[in-house]
Short mmCIF file of C-alpha atoms and ligand atoms in Angstrom, two decimals:
data_model
loop_
_atom_site.label_atom_id
_atom_site.label_comp_id
_atom_site.label_asym_id
_atom_site.label_seq_id
_atom_site.Cartn_x
_atom_site.Cartn_y
_atom_site.Cartn_z
CA UNK V 247 -31.15 -23.19 -11.52
CA UNK V 248 -27.51 -22.73 -11.91
CA UNK V 249 -25.62 -25.92 -12.53
CA UNK V 250 -22.12 -25.92 -11.53
CA UNK V 251 -19.56 -28.77 -12.46
CA UNK V 252 -18.29 -30.31 -9.27
CA UNK V 253 -14.56 -29.76 -9.99
CA UNK V 254 -15.38 -25.99 -11.00
CA UNK V 255 -17.11 -25.68 -7.69
CA UNK V 256 -14.25 -27.05 -5.80
CA UNK V 257 -11.90 -24.74 -7.61
CA UNK V 258 -14.13 -21.70 -6.92
CA UNK V 259 -14.61 -22.72 -3.11
CA UNK V 260 -10.80 -22.84 -2.94
CA UNK V 261 -10.32 -19.36 -4.44
CA UNK V 262 -12.86 -17.99 -2.13
CA UNK V 263 -11.26 -19.63 0.91
CA UNK V 264 -7.80 -18.34 0.04
CA UNK V 265 -9.19 -14.92 -0.37
CA UNK V 266 -11.14 -15.09 3.03
CA UNK V 267 -8.03 -16.66 4.82
CA UNK V 268 -4.84 -17.00 2.74
CA UNK V 269 -3.17 -20.41 3.93
CA UNK V 270 -0.44 -22.91 2.91
CA UNK V 271 1.17 -22.86 -0.41
CA UNK V 272 -1.59 -21.11 -2.21
CA UNK V 273 -1.67 -18.60 0.42
CA UNK V 274 1.74 -17.32 -0.75
CA UNK V 275 0.62 -17.22 -4.25
CA UNK V 276 -2.54 -15.53 -3.07
CA UNK V 277 -0.61 -12.77 -0.91
CA UNK V 278 1.36 -11.95 -4.22
CA UNK V 279 -1.91 -11.66 -6.36
CA UNK V 280 -3.79 -9.49 -3.71
CA UNK V 281 -0.75 -7.08 -3.45
CA UNK V 282 -0.41 -6.63 -7.29
CA UNK V 283 -4.23 -6.69 -7.82
CA UNK V 284 -5.19 -4.41 -4.99
CA UNK V 285 -2.56 -1.88 -4.61
CA UNK V 286 -4.25 0.95 -6.37
CA UNK V 287 -7.31 0.65 -4.13
CA UNK V 288 -5.28 0.16 -1.07
CA UNK V 289 -3.26 3.13 -2.24
CA UNK V 290 -6.16 5.35 -2.59
CA UNK V 291 -7.47 4.18 0.83
CA UNK V 292 -4.22 5.20 2.44
CA UNK V 293 -4.76 8.62 0.77
CA UNK V 294 -8.28 8.76 2.00
CA UNK V 295 -7.36 7.70 5.61
CA UNK V 296 -4.82 10.86 5.63
CA UNK V 297 -2.33 9.49 7.91
CA UNK V 298 0.46 12.05 9.02
CA UNK V 299 3.74 11.88 10.36
CA UNK V 300 3.94 10.29 13.92
CA UNK V 301 0.27 9.19 13.68
CA UNK V 302 -0.75 5.69 15.07
CA UNK V 303 -2.41 3.86 12.37
CA UNK V 304 -3.69 0.23 11.29
CA UNK V 305 -4.54 -1.72 8.36
CA UNK V 306 -7.15 -4.29 9.49
CA UNK V 307 -7.24 -7.61 7.16
CA UNK V 308 -3.77 -6.43 5.48
CA UNK V 309 -3.55 -9.91 3.52
CA UNK V 310 -0.42 -9.58 1.33
CA UNK V 311 0.88 -6.43 3.48
CA UNK V 312 1.15 -3.90 0.67
CA UNK V 313 -1.11 -1.62 2.72
CA UNK V 314 1.40 -2.02 5.63
CA UNK V 315 4.43 -0.57 3.65
CA UNK V 316 2.29 2.11 2.30
CA UNK V 317 1.27 3.01 5.87
CA UNK V 318 4.79 2.92 7.16
CA UNK V 319 6.13 5.41 4.52
CA UNK V 320 3.07 7.87 5.30
CA UNK V 321 3.62 7.80 9.29
CA UNK V 322 7.54 8.34 9.21
CA UNK V 323 9.98 7.17 11.95
CA UNK V 324 8.00 8.33 14.68
CA UNK V 325 4.71 6.89 13.46
CA UNK V 326 3.54 3.30 14.47
CA UNK V 327 1.67 1.03 12.25
CA UNK V 328 -0.61 -1.91 13.71
CA UNK V 329 -1.34 -4.75 11.40
CA UNK V 330 -4.17 -7.14 12.10
CA UNK V 331 -5.36 -10.27 10.53
CA UNK V 332 -6.99 -13.37 11.26
CA UNK V 333 -4.61 -15.60 8.98
CA UNK V 334 -1.65 -16.70 10.93
CA UNK V 335 0.04 -17.30 7.66
CA UNK V 336 -0.07 -13.63 6.47
CA UNK V 337 0.96 -12.67 9.99
CA UNK V 338 3.99 -14.89 9.82
CA UNK V 339 4.63 -13.53 6.12
CA UNK V 340 4.26 -9.79 7.13
CA UNK V 341 6.45 -10.71 10.30
CA UNK V 342 9.22 -11.95 8.18
CA UNK V 343 9.14 -9.34 5.02
CA UNK V 344 9.00 -6.59 7.42
CA UNK V 345 10.92 -7.81 10.57
CA UNK V 346 13.35 -4.70 10.00
CA UNK V 347 10.48 -2.40 10.63
CA UNK V 348 9.21 -4.60 13.57
CA UNK V 349 12.58 -4.53 15.10
CA UNK V 350 12.53 -0.68 15.26
CA UNK V 351 9.05 -0.69 16.96
CA UNK V 352 7.23 1.07 14.07
CA UNK V 353 5.22 -1.94 13.13
CA UNK V 354 3.29 -4.46 14.98
CA UNK V 355 1.55 -7.45 13.32
CA UNK V 356 -0.81 -9.61 15.45
CA UNK V 357 -3.96 -11.63 15.39
CA UNK V 358 -7.00 -9.37 15.43
CA UNK V 359 -10.68 -9.48 13.72
CA UNK V 360 -12.61 -6.65 12.22
CA UNK V 361 -14.97 -7.23 15.40
CA UNK V 362 -12.45 -7.61 18.23
CA UNK V 363 -9.23 -5.50 17.98
CA UNK V 364 -6.79 -5.74 20.43
CA UNK V 365 -6.53 -1.77 20.93
CA UNK V 366 -7.43 0.28 23.56
CA UNK V 367 -10.33 2.96 23.05
CA UNK V 368 -8.98 5.85 20.99
CA UNK V 369 -5.92 4.21 19.95
CA UNK V 370 -5.81 5.22 16.15
CA UNK V 371 -5.47 8.32 14.43
CA UNK V 372 -6.28 6.43 11.00
CA UNK V 373 -7.34 3.04 9.81
CA UNK V 374 -7.90 1.15 6.55
CA UNK V 375 -9.42 -2.23 5.89
CA UNK V 376 -9.75 -3.01 2.15
CA UNK V 377 -11.56 -6.01 0.56
CA UNK V 378 -12.11 -7.45 3.89
CA UNK V 379 -16.00 -6.75 4.89
CA UNK V 380 -17.10 -9.44 2.40
CA UNK V 381 -16.03 -12.08 4.84
CA UNK V 382 -18.18 -10.83 7.91
CA UNK V 383 -21.94 -11.73 7.94
CA UNK V 384 -22.93 -8.57 10.06
CA UNK V 385 -21.51 -5.22 9.57
CA UNK V 386 -22.59 -3.36 12.68
CA UNK V 387 -20.04 -5.12 15.32
CA UNK V 388 -17.20 -4.08 13.04
CA UNK V 389 -18.25 -0.61 12.65
CA UNK V 390 -18.95 -0.32 16.34
CA UNK V 391 -15.17 -1.55 16.95
CA UNK V 392 -13.85 1.06 14.49
CA UNK V 393 -15.64 3.84 16.18
CA UNK V 394 -14.44 2.50 19.63
CA UNK V 395 -10.79 2.50 18.51
CA UNK V 396 -10.63 5.81 16.58
CA UNK V 397 -9.65 9.10 18.45
CA UNK V 398 -11.72 12.22 17.73
CA UNK V 399 -11.40 13.72 14.26
CA UNK V 400 -9.72 10.29 13.00
CA UNK V 401 -10.74 8.13 9.97
CA UNK V 402 -11.54 4.54 9.07
CA UNK V 403 -11.41 3.93 5.37
CA UNK V 404 -13.46 0.86 4.24
CA UNK V 405 -12.46 -0.17 0.58
CA UNK V 406 -14.58 -2.64 -1.38
CA UNK V 407 -14.94 -3.40 -5.06
CA UNK V 408 -18.12 -2.85 -6.74
CA UNK V 409 -20.80 -5.36 -5.72
CA UNK V 410 -22.57 -5.62 -9.04
CA UNK V 411 -19.13 -6.21 -10.81
CA UNK V 412 -18.12 -8.70 -7.89
CA UNK V 413 -21.47 -10.48 -8.29
CA UNK V 414 -20.35 -11.49 -11.67
CA UNK V 415 -17.16 -13.24 -10.47
CA UNK V 416 -18.34 -16.70 -9.76
CA UNK V 417 -16.04 -17.26 -6.70
CA UNK V 418 -18.03 -14.78 -4.74
CA UNK V 419 -20.75 -17.20 -4.57
CA UNK V 420 -18.85 -19.22 -2.34
CA UNK V 421 -19.13 -17.41 1.23
CA UNK V 422 -18.66 -13.60 0.25
CA UNK V 423 -21.20 -11.38 1.58
CA UNK V 424 -21.80 -8.50 -1.35
CA UNK V 425 -23.34 -5.51 0.10
CA UNK V 426 -24.80 -2.58 -1.67
CA UNK V 427 -22.62 0.44 -0.74
CA UNK V 428 -25.26 2.28 0.79
CA UNK V 429 -25.55 -0.56 3.34
CA UNK V 430 -21.78 0.04 4.29
CA UNK V 431 -22.21 3.78 4.51
CA UNK V 432 -25.45 3.23 6.71
CA UNK V 433 -23.55 1.03 9.05
CA UNK V 434 -20.76 3.41 9.78
CA UNK V 435 -23.27 6.26 10.37
CA UNK V 436 -25.27 4.01 12.87
CA UNK V 437 -22.08 3.96 14.51
CA UNK V 438 -21.77 7.66 15.03
CA UNK V 439 -19.46 8.26 12.16
CA UNK V 440 -19.72 10.84 9.44
CA UNK V 441 -19.35 9.13 6.02
CA UNK V 442 -17.85 10.42 2.75
CA UNK V 443 -18.01 8.15 -0.37
CA UNK V 444 -15.49 8.08 -2.99
CA UNK V 445 -15.51 6.10 -6.35
CA UNK V 446 -12.00 5.03 -7.48
CA UNK V 447 -11.88 4.00 -11.29
CA UNK V 448 -10.04 0.45 -11.25
CA UNK V 449 -10.09 -2.49 -13.02
CA UNK V 450 -11.67 -5.03 -13.20
CA UNK V 451 -13.84 -3.38 -10.97
CA UNK V 452 -14.71 0.25 -9.70
CA UNK V 453 -13.59 0.86 -6.32
CA UNK V 454 -15.42 2.50 -3.40
CA UNK V 455 -14.03 4.11 -0.53
CA UNK V 456 -16.24 4.65 2.51
CA UNK V 457 -14.49 7.14 4.71
CA UNK V 458 -16.00 7.08 8.02
CA UNK V 459 -14.75 10.08 10.40
CA UNK V 460 -15.29 10.53 14.27
CA UNK V 461 -16.53 13.67 15.09
CA UNK V 462 -14.26 16.13 17.03
C1 SAM G 712 -9.11 -10.46 -0.02
S1 SAM G 712 -7.99 -10.44 1.23
C2 SAM G 712 -7.42 -8.78 1.10
C3 SAM G 712 -6.16 -8.10 1.89
C4 SAM G 712 -5.80 -6.77 1.46
N1 SAM G 712 -6.48 -5.93 2.49
C5 SAM G 712 -6.01 -6.51 0.12
O1 SAM G 712 -7.05 -5.57 -0.36
O2 SAM G 712 -5.27 -6.86 -0.84
C6 SAM G 712 -8.77 -10.45 2.82
C7 SAM G 712 -7.95 -10.34 3.95
O3 SAM G 712 -8.69 -10.12 5.07
C8 SAM G 712 -8.54 -11.13 6.04
N2 SAM G 712 -9.75 -11.15 6.93
C9 SAM G 712 -10.76 -11.92 6.63
N3 SAM G 712 -11.61 -11.95 7.58
C10 SAM G 712 -11.10 -11.04 8.71
C11 SAM G 712 -11.64 -10.62 9.80
N4 SAM G 712 -12.90 -10.70 10.45
N5 SAM G 712 -11.08 -9.62 10.45
C12 SAM G 712 -9.75 -9.29 10.22
N6 SAM G 712 -9.09 -9.78 8.78
C13 SAM G 712 -9.96 -10.69 8.03
C14 SAM G 712 -8.21 -12.54 5.51
O4 SAM G 712 -7.18 -13.33 6.30
C15 SAM G 712 -7.21 -11.94 4.11
O5 SAM G 712 -5.94 -11.73 4.49
#
């Protein structure tokens, strides 16, 4: 049995809690770390989602918000980006940092969960969600929700770090659900999506993109 010093356990649990719902003073630091550390995987997820000029797209669980900026650049002046997160502090941060984009109507940021998105059916041309599915116990309702909000031929990209690598990071013992990549693929397929898997060389862990495409 692994014995964890109570102070270390508290630190690790705080780190995990911040990653799952950044908040307060530490949440500001967490947002900056997320934007820096996850940028390359988020960038790859945006590429894989193939957003085009004028599209309606979403970043679900945007955290520090770098994905929102990357998506805004891809959809141009006529597109719309929706950012959803469960963290009120991350929503407030994005609303402040990106207030100019919100004022033009190109960006909305709002509370929303992977399993309950405030969007009409077939509202999106593309969506990404990166480093988020660790925080939901059951993937099926989220994948059903992704399939609901996608238009025909559009894509949802789930980005995760390699589960075997993540399992070596001690904070993941505090509330993360680490799944084999095959399980994420199977959940998207069970929701009726066609799935492609890409590996992204990244540090410290290999990234995985599961690209779910709604049939035309
Ligand atoms: C580890 S951060 C990742 C943020 C960003 N996507 C990235 O890769 O840097 C996880 C984010 O997902 C959000 N989150 C956690 N559970 C969620 C859920 N059920 N629905 C939507 N967002 C969620 C958290 O509040 C946090 O902002």
